[in-house]
Short mmCIF file of N, CA, C and O in Angstrom, two decimals:
data_model
loop_
_atom_site.label_atom_id
_atom_site.label_comp_id
_atom_site.label_asym_id
_atom_site.label_seq_id
_atom_site.Cartn_x
_atom_site.Cartn_y
_atom_site.Cartn_z
N UNK A 1 91.97 -7.62 -24.34
CA UNK A 1 91.54 -9.10 -23.72
C UNK A 1 89.92 -8.86 -23.58
O UNK A 1 89.40 -7.99 -23.45
N UNK A 2 89.60 -9.72 -24.22
CA UNK A 2 87.85 -9.86 -24.00
C UNK A 2 87.58 -10.38 -23.18
O UNK A 2 87.97 -11.58 -22.62
N UNK A 3 86.50 -9.70 -22.23
CA UNK A 3 86.11 -10.31 -20.74
C UNK A 3 84.52 -10.67 -21.28
O UNK A 3 83.76 -9.80 -21.40
N UNK A 4 84.31 -12.04 -20.82
CA UNK A 4 83.06 -12.35 -20.89
C UNK A 4 82.27 -11.88 -20.16
O UNK A 4 80.95 -11.47 -20.56
N UNK A 5 82.51 -11.82 -19.02
CA UNK A 5 81.44 -10.98 -17.99
C UNK A 5 81.07 -9.33 -18.47
O UNK A 5 80.09 -9.28 -18.19
N UNK A 6 82.04 -8.63 -19.09
CA UNK A 6 81.47 -7.70 -19.82
C UNK A 6 80.34 -7.64 -20.78
O UNK A 6 79.64 -7.10 -20.86
N UNK A 7 80.51 -8.47 -22.03
CA UNK A 7 79.61 -8.87 -22.58
C UNK A 7 78.07 -9.20 -22.22
O UNK A 7 77.37 -8.70 -22.59
N UNK A 8 78.48 -10.23 -20.97
CA UNK A 8 76.86 -10.97 -20.92
C UNK A 8 76.24 -9.67 -19.75
O UNK A 8 75.44 -9.29 -20.15
N UNK A 9 77.19 -8.49 -19.16
CA UNK A 9 76.40 -7.79 -18.38
C UNK A 9 75.85 -6.53 -19.63
O UNK A 9 74.65 -5.88 -19.41
N UNK A 10 76.62 -6.45 -20.92
CA UNK A 10 76.07 -5.55 -21.90
C UNK A 10 74.62 -5.76 -22.33
O UNK A 10 74.09 -5.27 -22.37
N UNK A 11 74.77 -7.37 -22.50
CA UNK A 11 73.40 -7.78 -23.21
C UNK A 11 72.28 -7.60 -22.04
O UNK A 11 71.15 -7.71 -22.74
N UNK A 12 72.55 -8.07 -21.01
CA UNK A 12 71.53 -7.85 -19.63
C UNK A 12 71.28 -6.60 -19.57
O UNK A 12 69.90 -6.45 -19.58
N UNK A 13 72.11 -5.43 -19.34
CA UNK A 13 71.59 -3.88 -19.44
C UNK A 13 70.52 -3.65 -20.90
O UNK A 13 69.48 -2.96 -20.63
N UNK A 14 70.92 -4.32 -22.04
CA UNK A 14 70.40 -3.75 -23.00
C UNK A 14 68.99 -4.70 -23.05
O UNK A 14 67.85 -3.79 -23.10
N UNK A 15 68.66 -6.06 -22.59
CA UNK A 15 67.40 -6.83 -21.92
C UNK A 15 66.77 -5.80 -21.48
O UNK A 15 65.18 -5.70 -21.87
N UNK A 16 67.02 -5.02 -20.13
CA UNK A 16 66.44 -4.38 -19.42
C UNK A 16 65.88 -2.88 -19.89
O UNK A 16 64.73 -3.00 -19.75
N UNK A 17 66.86 -2.60 -20.70
CA UNK A 17 66.70 -0.77 -21.23
C UNK A 17 65.37 -0.98 -21.98
O UNK A 17 64.66 -0.22 -22.55
N UNK A 18 65.50 -2.48 -23.10
CA UNK A 18 64.60 -2.22 -24.06
C UNK A 18 63.27 -2.43 -23.61
O UNK A 18 62.20 -2.19 -24.27
N UNK A 19 63.04 -3.47 -22.17
CA UNK A 19 61.63 -3.48 -21.81
C UNK A 19 61.51 -2.15 -21.31
O UNK A 19 60.39 -2.18 -20.21
N UNK A 20 62.11 -1.23 -20.93
CA UNK A 20 61.97 0.14 -20.00
C UNK A 20 61.95 -0.05 -18.84
O UNK A 20 61.26 0.64 -18.02
N UNK A 21 62.54 -0.70 -18.33
CA UNK A 21 62.60 -1.38 -16.64
C UNK A 21 63.88 -0.43 -15.99
O UNK A 21 64.81 -0.71 -16.64
N UNK A 22 63.74 -0.73 -14.98
CA UNK A 22 64.96 -0.02 -13.98
C UNK A 22 65.88 -1.21 -13.28
O UNK A 22 65.18 -2.28 -13.24
N UNK A 23 66.90 -0.79 -12.50
CA UNK A 23 67.64 -1.61 -11.87
C UNK A 23 66.58 -2.53 -10.96
O UNK A 23 66.92 -3.30 -10.93
N UNK A 24 65.94 -1.31 -10.09
CA UNK A 24 65.41 -1.60 -9.17
C UNK A 24 64.06 -2.63 -8.96
O UNK A 24 64.16 -3.45 -8.29
N UNK A 25 63.62 -2.39 -10.27
CA UNK A 25 62.59 -3.47 -10.79
C UNK A 25 63.07 -4.59 -10.82
O UNK A 25 62.54 -6.07 -10.28
N UNK A 26 64.29 -5.16 -11.39
CA UNK A 26 64.69 -6.26 -12.18
C UNK A 26 65.41 -6.71 -10.66
O UNK A 26 65.31 -8.09 -10.38
N UNK A 27 65.95 -5.95 -10.19
CA UNK A 27 66.83 -6.60 -8.90
C UNK A 27 65.66 -7.06 -7.97
O UNK A 27 66.15 -8.30 -7.29
N UNK A 28 64.79 -6.62 -7.74
CA UNK A 28 63.57 -6.95 -6.92
C UNK A 28 62.79 -8.36 -7.03
O UNK A 28 62.78 -9.14 -6.74
N UNK A 29 62.59 -8.25 -8.57
CA UNK A 29 62.19 -9.42 -9.21
C UNK A 29 62.77 -10.39 -9.36
O UNK A 29 62.31 -11.42 -8.82
N UNK A 30 64.16 -10.12 -9.22
CA UNK A 30 65.07 -11.44 -9.35
C UNK A 30 65.85 -11.80 -7.82
O UNK A 30 66.43 -12.51 -7.44
N UNK A 31 65.22 -11.18 -7.00
CA UNK A 31 65.68 -11.40 -5.66
C UNK A 31 67.30 -11.03 -5.55
O UNK A 31 68.02 -11.83 -4.70
N UNK A 32 67.65 -10.21 -5.84
CA UNK A 32 69.19 -9.62 -6.01
C UNK A 32 69.48 -8.46 -5.67
O UNK A 32 68.46 -7.39 -5.90
N UNK A 33 70.55 -8.19 -4.94
CA UNK A 33 70.71 -6.67 -4.63
C UNK A 33 70.80 -5.58 -6.20
O UNK A 33 71.36 -6.18 -6.54
N UNK A 34 70.21 -4.38 -5.39
CA UNK A 34 70.69 -3.61 -6.80
C UNK A 34 71.83 -3.38 -7.13
O UNK A 34 72.41 -3.35 -8.13
N UNK A 35 72.59 -3.13 -6.24
CA UNK A 35 73.90 -2.92 -6.45
C UNK A 35 74.63 -3.91 -7.21
O UNK A 35 76.09 -3.59 -8.00
N UNK A 36 74.64 -5.40 -7.08
CA UNK A 36 75.07 -6.55 -7.11
C UNK A 36 74.77 -6.56 -9.05
O UNK A 36 75.85 -6.92 -9.86
N UNK A 37 73.23 -6.38 -8.94
CA UNK A 37 73.22 -6.57 -10.46
C UNK A 37 73.50 -5.53 -11.06
O UNK A 37 74.04 -5.48 -12.95
N UNK A 38 73.75 -3.82 -10.78
CA UNK A 38 74.58 -2.99 -11.36
C UNK A 38 75.86 -3.07 -11.63
O UNK A 38 76.44 -3.47 -12.85
N UNK A 39 76.57 -4.33 -10.54
CA UNK A 39 78.17 -4.53 -11.07
C UNK A 39 77.82 -5.77 -11.91
O UNK A 39 79.01 -5.80 -12.79
N UNK A 40 77.29 -6.69 -12.06
CA UNK A 40 76.60 -7.63 -13.14
C UNK A 40 76.58 -7.17 -14.41
O UNK A 40 77.32 -7.27 -15.38
N UNK A 41 75.49 -5.93 -14.74
CA UNK A 41 75.85 -5.07 -15.52
C UNK A 41 76.58 -4.52 -16.36
O UNK A 41 77.25 -4.39 -17.63
N UNK A 42 77.49 -4.03 -15.48
CA UNK A 42 79.15 -3.36 -15.63
C UNK A 42 79.97 -4.22 -15.69
O UNK A 42 81.09 -3.90 -16.30
N UNK A 43 79.84 -5.34 -15.65
CA UNK A 43 81.04 -6.75 -16.25
C UNK A 43 81.92 -6.59 -14.97
O UNK A 43 83.13 -6.92 -15.15
N UNK A 44 81.47 -5.98 -13.75
CA UNK A 44 82.59 -5.98 -12.54
C UNK A 44 82.53 -7.45 -11.95
O UNK A 44 83.26 -7.67 -11.03
N UNK A 45 81.01 -8.17 -11.92
CA UNK A 45 81.03 -9.12 -11.19
C UNK A 45 80.90 -10.31 -12.46
O UNK A 45 79.96 -9.97 -13.10
N UNK A 46 81.09 -11.91 -11.80
CA UNK A 46 80.83 -12.73 -12.42
C UNK A 46 79.22 -13.34 -11.85
O UNK A 46 79.43 -13.53 -10.91
N UNK A 47 78.67 -13.70 -12.63
CA UNK A 47 76.88 -14.01 -12.35
C UNK A 47 77.22 -15.36 -12.53
O UNK A 47 77.63 -15.98 -13.37
N UNK A 48 76.82 -15.79 -11.55
CA UNK A 48 76.47 -17.43 -11.41
C UNK A 48 75.64 -18.18 -12.01
O UNK A 48 74.49 -17.19 -12.33
N UNK A 49 75.67 -19.40 -12.28
CA UNK A 49 74.54 -19.84 -13.41
C UNK A 49 72.59 -19.48 -12.69
O UNK A 49 72.13 -19.25 -13.23
N UNK A 50 73.12 -19.81 -11.48
CA UNK A 50 71.96 -19.52 -10.50
C UNK A 50 71.23 -17.85 -10.62
O UNK A 50 69.91 -17.61 -11.02
N UNK A 51 72.53 -17.07 -10.43
CA UNK A 51 72.07 -15.98 -10.47
C UNK A 51 71.70 -15.44 -11.76
O UNK A 51 70.81 -14.70 -12.35
N UNK A 52 72.42 -15.49 -12.87
CA UNK A 52 71.68 -15.48 -14.29
C UNK A 52 70.27 -16.03 -14.53
O UNK A 52 69.63 -15.35 -15.15
N UNK A 53 70.69 -17.33 -14.07
CA UNK A 53 68.94 -17.57 -14.12
C UNK A 53 68.02 -16.92 -13.86
O UNK A 53 67.01 -16.47 -14.31
N UNK A 54 68.04 -16.22 -12.53
CA UNK A 54 67.23 -15.40 -11.71
C UNK A 54 66.85 -14.14 -12.66
O UNK A 54 65.71 -13.48 -12.66
N UNK A 55 67.86 -13.79 -12.83
CA UNK A 55 68.02 -12.57 -13.61
C UNK A 55 67.25 -12.66 -15.27
O UNK A 55 66.07 -11.73 -15.71
N UNK A 56 67.69 -13.79 -15.70
CA UNK A 56 66.63 -14.32 -17.27
C UNK A 56 65.21 -14.15 -16.95
O UNK A 56 64.32 -13.82 -17.28
N UNK A 57 65.03 -14.79 -15.86
CA UNK A 57 63.54 -14.86 -15.22
C UNK A 57 62.66 -13.62 -15.14
O UNK A 57 61.60 -13.41 -15.49
N UNK A 58 63.67 -12.59 -14.43
CA UNK A 58 63.13 -11.21 -14.03
C UNK A 58 62.76 -10.94 -15.40
O UNK A 58 62.04 -9.78 -15.40
N UNK A 59 63.85 -10.74 -16.38
CA UNK A 59 63.66 -10.04 -17.61
C UNK A 59 62.50 -10.85 -18.66
O UNK A 59 62.07 -10.45 -19.88
N UNK A 60 62.00 -11.89 -18.25
CA UNK A 60 61.33 -12.85 -19.07
C UNK A 60 61.94 -13.01 -20.15
O UNK A 60 61.42 -12.99 -21.43
N UNK A 61 63.25 -13.25 -20.17
CA UNK A 61 63.65 -13.53 -21.30
C UNK A 61 64.52 -15.05 -21.27
O UNK A 61 64.82 -15.33 -19.78
N UNK A 62 64.50 -15.81 -22.20
CA UNK A 62 65.47 -17.17 -21.92
C UNK A 62 66.58 -17.36 -22.11
O UNK A 62 67.43 -16.10 -22.58
N UNK A 63 67.36 -17.63 -21.21
CA UNK A 63 68.83 -17.81 -20.92
C UNK A 63 69.52 -18.19 -22.49
O UNK A 63 70.68 -17.41 -22.27
N UNK A 64 69.07 -18.75 -23.16
CA UNK A 64 69.67 -19.37 -24.59
C UNK A 64 69.93 -18.01 -25.17
O UNK A 64 70.45 -18.19 -25.76
N UNK A 65 68.59 -17.14 -25.04
CA UNK A 65 68.44 -15.95 -25.95
C UNK A 65 69.73 -15.32 -25.63
O UNK A 65 70.51 -14.49 -26.43
N UNK A 66 69.66 -14.73 -24.27
CA UNK A 66 70.87 -14.01 -23.62
C UNK A 66 72.40 -14.59 -24.00
O UNK A 66 73.37 -13.99 -24.45
N UNK A 67 72.46 -15.79 -24.17
CA UNK A 67 73.67 -16.33 -24.42
C UNK A 67 74.24 -16.50 -25.72
O UNK A 67 74.88 -16.32 -26.19
N UNK A 68 73.24 -16.40 -26.33
CA UNK A 68 73.16 -16.46 -27.93
C UNK A 68 73.70 -14.77 -28.46
O UNK A 68 74.84 -15.10 -29.24
N UNK A 69 73.00 -13.91 -27.98
CA UNK A 69 73.80 -12.65 -28.41
C UNK A 69 74.96 -12.49 -27.60
O UNK A 69 75.66 -11.86 -28.65
N UNK A 70 75.40 -13.16 -26.31
CA UNK A 70 76.40 -12.99 -26.02
C UNK A 70 77.77 -13.33 -26.68
O UNK A 70 78.86 -12.96 -27.39
N UNK A 71 77.26 -14.91 -27.40
CA UNK A 71 77.73 -15.36 -28.56
C UNK A 71 78.33 -14.50 -29.49
O UNK A 71 79.43 -14.55 -29.97
N UNK A 72 77.52 -13.93 -30.07
CA UNK A 72 77.49 -13.40 -31.30
C UNK A 72 78.35 -11.88 -31.06
O UNK A 72 79.17 -11.46 -31.97
N UNK A 73 78.40 -11.43 -29.88
CA UNK A 73 78.98 -10.46 -29.69
C UNK A 73 80.45 -10.73 -29.64
O UNK A 73 81.77 -9.97 -29.92
N UNK A 74 80.90 -11.78 -28.66
CA UNK A 74 81.93 -12.32 -28.90
C UNK A 74 82.56 -12.66 -30.12
O UNK A 74 84.02 -12.36 -30.11
N UNK A 75 82.05 -13.37 -30.99
CA UNK A 75 81.97 -13.49 -32.28
C UNK A 75 83.12 -12.38 -32.92
O UNK A 75 84.16 -12.24 -33.68
N UNK A 76 82.12 -11.17 -32.60
CA UNK A 76 82.55 -9.80 -33.30
C UNK A 76 83.47 -9.23 -32.84
O UNK A 76 84.36 -8.60 -33.28
N UNK A 77 84.13 -9.51 -31.32
CA UNK A 77 85.05 -8.83 -30.53
C UNK A 77 86.01 -9.46 -31.15
O UNK A 77 87.22 -8.75 -31.06
N UNK A 78 85.93 -10.68 -31.22
CA UNK A 78 87.14 -11.63 -31.74
C UNK A 78 87.64 -11.30 -33.12
O UNK A 78 88.96 -11.14 -33.53
N UNK A 79 86.73 -10.93 -34.29
CA UNK A 79 86.97 -10.89 -35.58
C UNK A 79 87.54 -9.55 -35.34
O UNK A 79 88.31 -8.85 -36.14
N UNK A 80 87.19 -8.53 -34.60
CA UNK A 80 87.77 -6.85 -34.26
C UNK A 80 89.13 -7.20 -33.99
O UNK A 80 90.16 -6.35 -34.64
N UNK A 81 89.25 -7.77 -32.69
CA UNK A 81 90.71 -7.99 -32.28
C UNK A 81 91.49 -9.13 -32.87
O UNK A 81 92.87 -8.33 -33.31
N UNK A 82 91.02 -9.73 -33.87
CA UNK A 82 92.05 -10.24 -35.28
C UNK A 82 92.67 -9.15 -35.79
O UNK A 82 93.53 -9.32 -36.33
N UNK A 83 91.57 -8.13 -36.75
CA UNK A 83 92.00 -7.45 -37.29
C UNK A 83 92.73 -6.66 -36.75
O UNK A 83 93.81 -6.31 -37.44
N UNK A 84 93.03 -6.22 -35.80
CA UNK A 84 93.70 -5.30 -35.11
C UNK A 84 95.11 -5.79 -35.24
O UNK A 84 96.12 -5.16 -35.31
N UNK A 85 95.20 -7.34 -34.83
CA UNK A 85 96.50 -8.02 -34.71
C UNK A 85 97.12 -7.87 -35.92
O UNK A 85 98.41 -7.76 -36.27
N UNK A 86 96.16 -7.98 -37.04
CA UNK A 86 96.82 -8.39 -38.41
C UNK A 86 97.77 -7.10 -38.36
O UNK A 86 98.26 -6.92 -39.41
N UNK A 87 96.94 -5.76 -37.98
CA UNK A 87 97.79 -4.23 -38.57
C UNK A 87 99.23 -4.09 -38.05
O UNK A 87 99.95 -3.41 -38.44
N UNK A 88 99.80 -5.34 -36.80
CA UNK A 88 100.66 -5.08 -36.61
C UNK A 88 101.64 -6.35 -37.07
O UNK A 88 101.53 -7.43 -37.22
N UNK A 89 103.12 -5.99 -37.67
CA UNK A 89 103.92 -6.96 -38.19
C UNK A 89 103.88 -7.97 -38.00
O UNK A 89 103.95 -7.84 -36.56
N UNK A 90 104.04 -9.07 -38.41
CA UNK A 90 104.31 -10.21 -37.90
C UNK A 90 105.09 -10.74 -37.01
O UNK A 90 105.14 -11.18 -35.76
N UNK A 91 106.65 -9.69 -37.48
CA UNK A 91 107.72 -10.17 -36.24
C UNK A 91 107.31 -9.44 -35.04
O UNK A 91 108.07 -9.47 -34.10
N UNK A 92 106.86 -8.55 -34.94
CA UNK A 92 106.46 -7.59 -33.82
C UNK A 92 105.50 -8.55 -33.07
O UNK A 92 105.47 -7.87 -31.77
N UNK A 93 104.29 -8.77 -33.55
CA UNK A 93 103.48 -9.42 -32.59
C UNK A 93 104.00 -10.95 -31.02
O UNK A 93 103.15 -10.23 -30.24
N UNK A 94 105.02 -10.99 -31.19
CA UNK A 94 105.75 -11.88 -30.00
C UNK A 94 105.97 -10.96 -29.10
O UNK A 94 105.98 -11.08 -27.72
N UNK A 95 106.37 -9.48 -29.39
CA UNK A 95 106.74 -8.91 -28.44
C UNK A 95 105.12 -8.03 -28.02
O UNK A 95 105.54 -7.15 -26.83
N UNK A 96 104.20 -8.27 -28.35
CA UNK A 96 103.14 -7.70 -27.74
C UNK A 96 102.63 -8.41 -26.32
O UNK A 96 102.66 -9.68 -26.54
N UNK A 97 102.41 -7.96 -25.93
CA UNK A 97 101.89 -8.48 -24.27
C UNK A 97 100.35 -7.73 -23.61
O UNK A 97 100.80 -6.75 -23.18
N UNK A 98 99.43 -8.24 -23.33
CA UNK A 98 98.19 -7.45 -23.26
C UNK A 98 97.96 -8.15 -21.63
O UNK A 98 98.05 -8.94 -21.10
N UNK A 99 97.83 -6.86 -21.12
CA UNK A 99 97.89 -6.92 -19.35
C UNK A 99 96.87 -6.04 -18.83
O UNK A 99 96.59 -5.18 -19.36
N UNK A 100 95.95 -6.79 -18.15
CA UNK A 100 94.84 -5.79 -17.31
C UNK A 100 95.29 -5.15 -16.09
O UNK A 100 95.65 -6.25 -15.41
N UNK A 101 95.54 -4.00 -15.66
CA UNK A 101 95.55 -3.55 -14.56
C UNK A 101 94.84 -2.82 -13.67
O UNK A 101 93.70 -2.33 -14.70
N UNK A 102 94.85 -2.46 -12.73
CA UNK A 102 93.83 -1.67 -12.08
C UNK A 102 94.37 -0.52 -11.38
O UNK A 102 95.24 -0.16 -10.87
N UNK A 103 93.76 0.72 -11.90
CA UNK A 103 94.09 1.87 -11.47
C UNK A 103 94.34 2.35 -10.03
O UNK A 103 93.36 1.68 -9.51
N UNK A 104 94.49 3.65 -10.05
CA UNK A 104 94.22 3.80 -8.60
C UNK A 104 92.44 4.22 -8.05
O UNK A 104 92.37 4.17 -6.73
N UNK A 105 92.07 4.25 -8.98
CA UNK A 105 90.65 4.42 -9.09
C UNK A 105 89.66 3.26 -8.94
O UNK A 105 88.61 3.32 -8.64
N UNK A 106 90.38 2.25 -9.25
CA UNK A 106 89.70 0.74 -8.96
C UNK A 106 89.26 0.62 -10.61
O UNK A 106 88.71 -0.85 -9.86
N UNK A 107 89.41 1.54 -11.42
CA UNK A 107 88.65 0.93 -12.49
C UNK A 107 89.76 0.47 -13.40
O UNK A 107 91.13 0.72 -13.35
N UNK A 108 89.56 -0.96 -13.96
CA UNK A 108 89.97 -1.46 -14.54
C UNK A 108 90.59 -0.64 -15.72
O UNK A 108 89.94 -0.58 -16.68
N UNK A 109 92.02 -0.80 -16.35
CA UNK A 109 92.11 -0.22 -17.03
C UNK A 109 93.39 -1.09 -18.62
O UNK A 109 93.66 -1.99 -17.67
N UNK A 110 93.33 -1.47 -19.75
CA UNK A 110 93.95 -2.20 -20.54
C UNK A 110 95.02 -1.71 -20.73
O UNK A 110 95.31 -0.47 -21.35
N UNK A 111 96.45 -2.05 -20.63
CA UNK A 111 97.42 -1.70 -21.21
C UNK A 111 98.18 -2.94 -22.14
O UNK A 111 98.16 -4.12 -21.77
N UNK A 112 98.71 -2.75 -22.93
CA UNK A 112 99.40 -3.14 -23.99
C UNK A 112 100.94 -2.86 -23.27
O UNK A 112 101.20 -1.84 -23.76
N UNK A 113 101.95 -3.92 -23.51
CA UNK A 113 103.32 -3.61 -23.08
C UNK A 113 104.05 -4.25 -24.14
O UNK A 113 103.82 -5.15 -24.26
N UNK A 114 105.11 -3.22 -25.23
CA UNK A 114 105.67 -3.41 -25.77
C UNK A 114 107.02 -3.62 -25.70
O UNK A 114 107.72 -2.54 -24.75
N UNK A 115 107.83 -4.99 -25.72
CA UNK A 115 108.91 -5.07 -25.04
C UNK A 115 109.71 -4.94 -26.15
O UNK A 115 109.77 -5.36 -27.34
N UNK A 116 110.82 -3.96 -25.74
CA UNK A 116 111.64 -3.23 -26.06
C UNK A 116 113.36 -4.07 -26.31
O UNK A 116 113.41 -4.77 -25.04
N UNK A 117 114.10 -4.39 -26.61
CA UNK A 117 115.18 -5.16 -26.24
C UNK A 117 115.90 -4.17 -24.73
O UNK A 117 116.50 -5.32 -23.94
N UNK A 118 115.83 -3.36 -24.68
CA UNK A 118 116.18 -2.66 -23.64
C UNK A 118 115.80 -2.12 -22.40
O UNK A 118 115.87 -1.82 -21.43
N UNK A 119 114.19 -2.05 -22.82
CA UNK A 119 113.20 -1.26 -22.08
C UNK A 119 111.88 -1.81 -22.57
O UNK A 119 111.81 -2.49 -23.80
N UNK A 120 110.64 -1.85 -21.39
CA UNK A 120 109.41 -1.79 -21.64
C UNK A 120 108.52 -0.48 -21.80
O UNK A 120 108.92 0.18 -20.54
N UNK A 121 107.75 -0.25 -22.78
CA UNK A 121 107.05 0.65 -22.56
C UNK A 121 105.26 0.51 -22.57
O UNK A 121 104.98 -0.52 -23.15
N UNK A 122 104.77 1.41 -21.70
CA UNK A 122 103.66 0.67 -21.35
C UNK A 122 102.79 1.79 -22.37
O UNK A 122 102.73 2.84 -22.38
N UNK A 123 101.44 1.00 -23.04
CA UNK A 123 100.70 2.21 -23.91
C UNK A 123 99.26 1.94 -23.15
O UNK A 123 98.62 0.78 -23.23
N UNK A 124 98.84 2.81 -22.83
CA UNK A 124 97.24 2.48 -22.38
C UNK A 124 96.39 2.99 -23.55
O UNK A 124 96.30 3.72 -24.28
N UNK A 125 95.46 1.72 -24.03
CA UNK A 125 94.47 1.57 -24.77
C UNK A 125 93.12 2.33 -24.39
O UNK A 125 92.96 2.38 -23.43
N UNK A 126 93.06 3.19 -25.64
CA UNK A 126 91.74 4.03 -25.06
C UNK A 126 90.39 3.60 -25.06
O UNK A 126 90.13 2.32 -25.86
#
C-alpha cells in the first residue's frame, strides 16, 4: 500500500537536507515541535494543510512544488506496484490481500496475506 504521508515526509526531508538545515532549525522557523516535524518527515504523522504551509514557508519552498514532487513519486510508486502485480498470475491476484499491521515495537510492517483454500499464509514484505 502506498502511503501519501510517507511520500510527503520523504519530499520534505529531502528539501530540508538539500538546504543543509537541521530539524531543529526548520521546526523553530515553522513553530512546530521538533518531535512532530520528525514524525511528519518519517511518515508517521499526517500533516494538516496549515502545518504543511508552515513547514513549506520555513523551507522557503512553494507548497505546489512539494506537492508536485509528491505527485511524481506517487506516480512512480503506482507504476512499480502495477509492475509487481503483473508478476502475479491473474488467477492468483484476487487471492492477495495487502494488510498493514503494527509490530510489537510499534513500527508498521507491510504484510501480504495469500489466501489458500484451507489456510492463510502471512508473508512479510522486505
